[in-house]
Amino acid sequence: MIKLTSTEFDAGTVIHNFDCDFTVTTAGDGLWGCEPGRQVRVTGICVIHTAFDDSINTRVDVTHGSTWDIYTDTAFESAVSGALGFDVGFTEQGMQEDGLASMEV
């Protein structure tokens, strides 16, 4: 389940906040040792569109109930992409936190 709860506008930036309640079963194919079959609950997604020069940059912050080592897990990427209706991928490893996945379009 994913539900838009708010949209904010601020000087070239549009922020969409979603409440979520779905579980992802990890594939275990990420680079940092997340085992296959881990159950990861997703509780929120924040999509931030920022205008920069002649392009739009889209950052996606995903609140979840796991550790940062889900980084690059394809099942997690696929589930978040499916929930949003567009493809997202993880940003760099140093941007990941326990409980928060940093992703982008």
mmCIF file of C-alpha atoms in Angstrom:
data_model
loop_
_atom_site.group_PDB
_atom_site.id
_atom_site.type_symbol
_atom_site.label_atom_id
_atom_site.label_comp_id
_atom_site.label_asym_id
_atom_site.label_seq_id
_atom_site.Cartn_x
_atom_site.Cartn_y
_atom_site.Cartn_z
ATOM 1 C CA MET A 1 0.000 0.000 0.000
ATOM 2 C CA ILE A 2 1.229 3.477 -0.888
ATOM 3 C CA LYS A 3 -0.717 6.692 -0.253
ATOM 4 C CA LEU A 4 0.206 10.269 -1.145
ATOM 5 C CA THR A 5 -0.064 12.299 2.072
ATOM 6 C CA SER A 6 1.316 15.686 1.047
ATOM 7 C CA THR A 7 2.863 17.713 -1.738
ATOM 8 C CA GLU A 8 5.086 20.701 -1.034
ATOM 9 C CA PHE A 9 6.403 23.374 -3.400
ATOM 10 C CA ASP A 10 9.505 25.459 -2.754
ATOM 11 C CA ALA A 11 11.622 27.482 -5.226
ATOM 12 C CA GLY A 12 12.209 24.967 -7.999
ATOM 13 C CA THR A 13 11.510 21.918 -5.851
ATOM 14 C CA VAL A 14 8.418 19.711 -5.605
ATOM 15 C CA ILE A 15 8.253 17.182 -2.751
ATOM 16 C CA HIS A 16 5.751 14.304 -2.650
ATOM 17 C CA ASN A 17 5.431 12.417 0.659
ATOM 18 C CA PHE A 18 3.905 8.941 0.705
ATOM 19 C CA ASP A 19 2.867 6.738 3.612
ATOM 20 C CA CYS A 20 3.632 3.109 2.790
ATOM 21 C CA ASP A 21 3.000 -0.278 4.268
ATOM 22 C CA PHE A 22 4.490 -3.087 2.236
ATOM 23 C CA THR A 23 7.160 -5.710 2.723
ATOM 24 C CA VAL A 24 9.982 -6.572 0.348
ATOM 25 C CA THR A 25 11.668 -9.974 0.349
ATOM 26 C CA THR A 26 15.299 -9.359 -0.569
ATOM 27 C CA ALA A 27 16.973 -11.219 -3.422
ATOM 28 C CA GLY A 28 20.301 -11.331 -1.602
ATOM 29 C CA ASP A 29 22.201 -10.181 -4.682
ATOM 30 C CA GLY A 30 23.424 -6.837 -3.342
ATOM 31 C CA LEU A 31 27.073 -5.932 -2.937
ATOM 32 C CA TRP A 32 27.178 -5.747 0.871
ATOM 33 C CA GLY A 33 25.977 -9.093 2.172
ATOM 34 C CA CYS A 34 22.231 -8.761 2.687
ATOM 35 C CA GLU A 35 21.016 -12.357 2.737
ATOM 36 C CA PRO A 36 18.267 -13.638 0.436
ATOM 37 C CA GLY A 37 14.798 -13.768 1.981
ATOM 38 C CA ARG A 38 15.195 -10.877 4.448
ATOM 39 C CA GLN A 39 11.818 -9.250 5.082
ATOM 40 C CA VAL A 40 12.101 -5.450 4.827
ATOM 41 C CA ARG A 41 9.079 -3.317 5.715
ATOM 42 C CA VAL A 42 8.769 -0.043 3.790
ATOM 43 C CA THR A 43 6.922 2.666 5.742
ATOM 44 C CA GLY A 44 7.482 5.859 3.763
ATOM 45 C CA ILE A 45 8.730 7.309 0.504
ATOM 46 C CA CYS A 46 9.667 10.910 -0.221
ATOM 47 C CA VAL A 47 10.092 11.895 -3.885
ATOM 48 C CA ILE A 48 11.955 15.177 -4.402
ATOM 49 C CA HIS A 49 11.999 16.753 -7.884
ATOM 50 C CA THR A 50 14.470 19.636 -8.206
ATOM 51 C CA ALA A 51 14.879 21.840 -11.281
ATOM 52 C CA PHE A 52 18.530 22.412 -12.135
ATOM 53 C CA ASP A 53 19.476 24.381 -15.243
ATOM 54 C CA ASP A 54 17.466 22.709 -18.023
ATOM 55 C CA SER A 55 16.862 19.382 -16.291
ATOM 56 C CA ILE A 56 14.959 17.826 -13.408
ATOM 57 C CA ASN A 57 16.809 15.811 -10.748
ATOM 58 C CA THR A 58 14.664 13.284 -8.850
ATOM 59 C CA ARG A 59 15.799 11.948 -5.477
ATOM 60 C CA VAL A 60 13.826 9.250 -3.670
ATOM 61 C CA ASP A 61 14.228 8.646 0.076
ATOM 62 C CA VAL A 62 12.761 5.347 1.302
ATOM 63 C CA THR A 63 12.105 4.749 5.001
ATOM 64 C CA HIS A 64 12.395 1.059 5.888
ATOM 65 C CA GLY A 65 12.920 -1.287 8.811
ATOM 66 C CA SER A 66 16.310 -2.746 7.937
ATOM 67 C CA THR A 67 20.008 -1.952 7.843
ATOM 68 C CA TRP A 68 21.905 -0.152 5.087
ATOM 69 C CA ASP A 69 23.292 -3.408 3.648
ATOM 70 C CA ILE A 70 20.195 -3.851 1.469
ATOM 71 C CA TYR A 71 22.103 -1.469 -0.823
ATOM 72 C CA THR A 72 21.962 -2.657 -4.470
ATOM 73 C CA ASP A 73 19.493 -5.492 -3.752
ATOM 74 C CA THR A 74 17.524 -5.868 -6.993
ATOM 75 C CA ALA A 75 14.309 -7.025 -5.302
ATOM 76 C CA PHE A 76 14.266 -3.866 -3.160
ATOM 77 C CA GLU A 77 14.851 -1.641 -6.206
ATOM 78 C CA SER A 78 12.145 -3.471 -8.131
ATOM 79 C CA ALA A 79 9.574 -3.263 -5.319
ATOM 80 C CA VAL A 80 10.088 0.479 -4.778
ATOM 81 C CA SER A 81 9.994 1.079 -8.543
ATOM 82 C CA GLY A 82 6.762 -0.908 -8.794
ATOM 83 C CA ALA A 83 5.150 0.988 -5.922
ATOM 84 C CA LEU A 84 6.007 4.351 -7.485
ATOM 85 C CA GLY A 85 5.306 3.400 -11.098
ATOM 86 C CA PHE A 86 8.736 4.457 -12.374
ATOM 87 C CA ASP A 87 12.254 3.024 -12.214
ATOM 88 C CA VAL A 88 14.538 3.992 -9.350
ATOM 89 C CA GLY A 89 17.999 2.811 -8.345
ATOM 90 C CA PHE A 90 20.232 3.239 -5.342
ATOM 91 C CA THR A 91 22.500 6.274 -5.107
ATOM 92 C CA GLU A 92 26.070 5.817 -3.877
ATOM 93 C CA GLN A 93 26.885 3.558 -0.919
ATOM 94 C CA GLY A 94 27.881 6.407 1.388
ATOM 95 C CA MET A 95 24.363 7.866 1.137
ATOM 96 C CA GLN A 96 22.731 4.765 2.658
ATOM 97 C CA GLU A 97 21.691 4.616 6.317
ATOM 98 C CA ASP A 98 20.065 2.090 8.589
ATOM 99 C CA GLY A 99 16.350 2.697 8.078
ATOM 100 C CA LEU A 100 16.763 5.005 5.054
ATOM 101 C CA ALA A 101 17.570 4.063 1.454
ATOM 102 C CA SER A 102 18.810 6.844 -0.806
ATOM 103 C CA MET A 103 17.600 6.286 -4.369
ATOM 104 C CA GLU A 104 17.196 8.263 -7.590
ATOM 105 C CA VAL A 105 15.680 8.140 -11.047
#
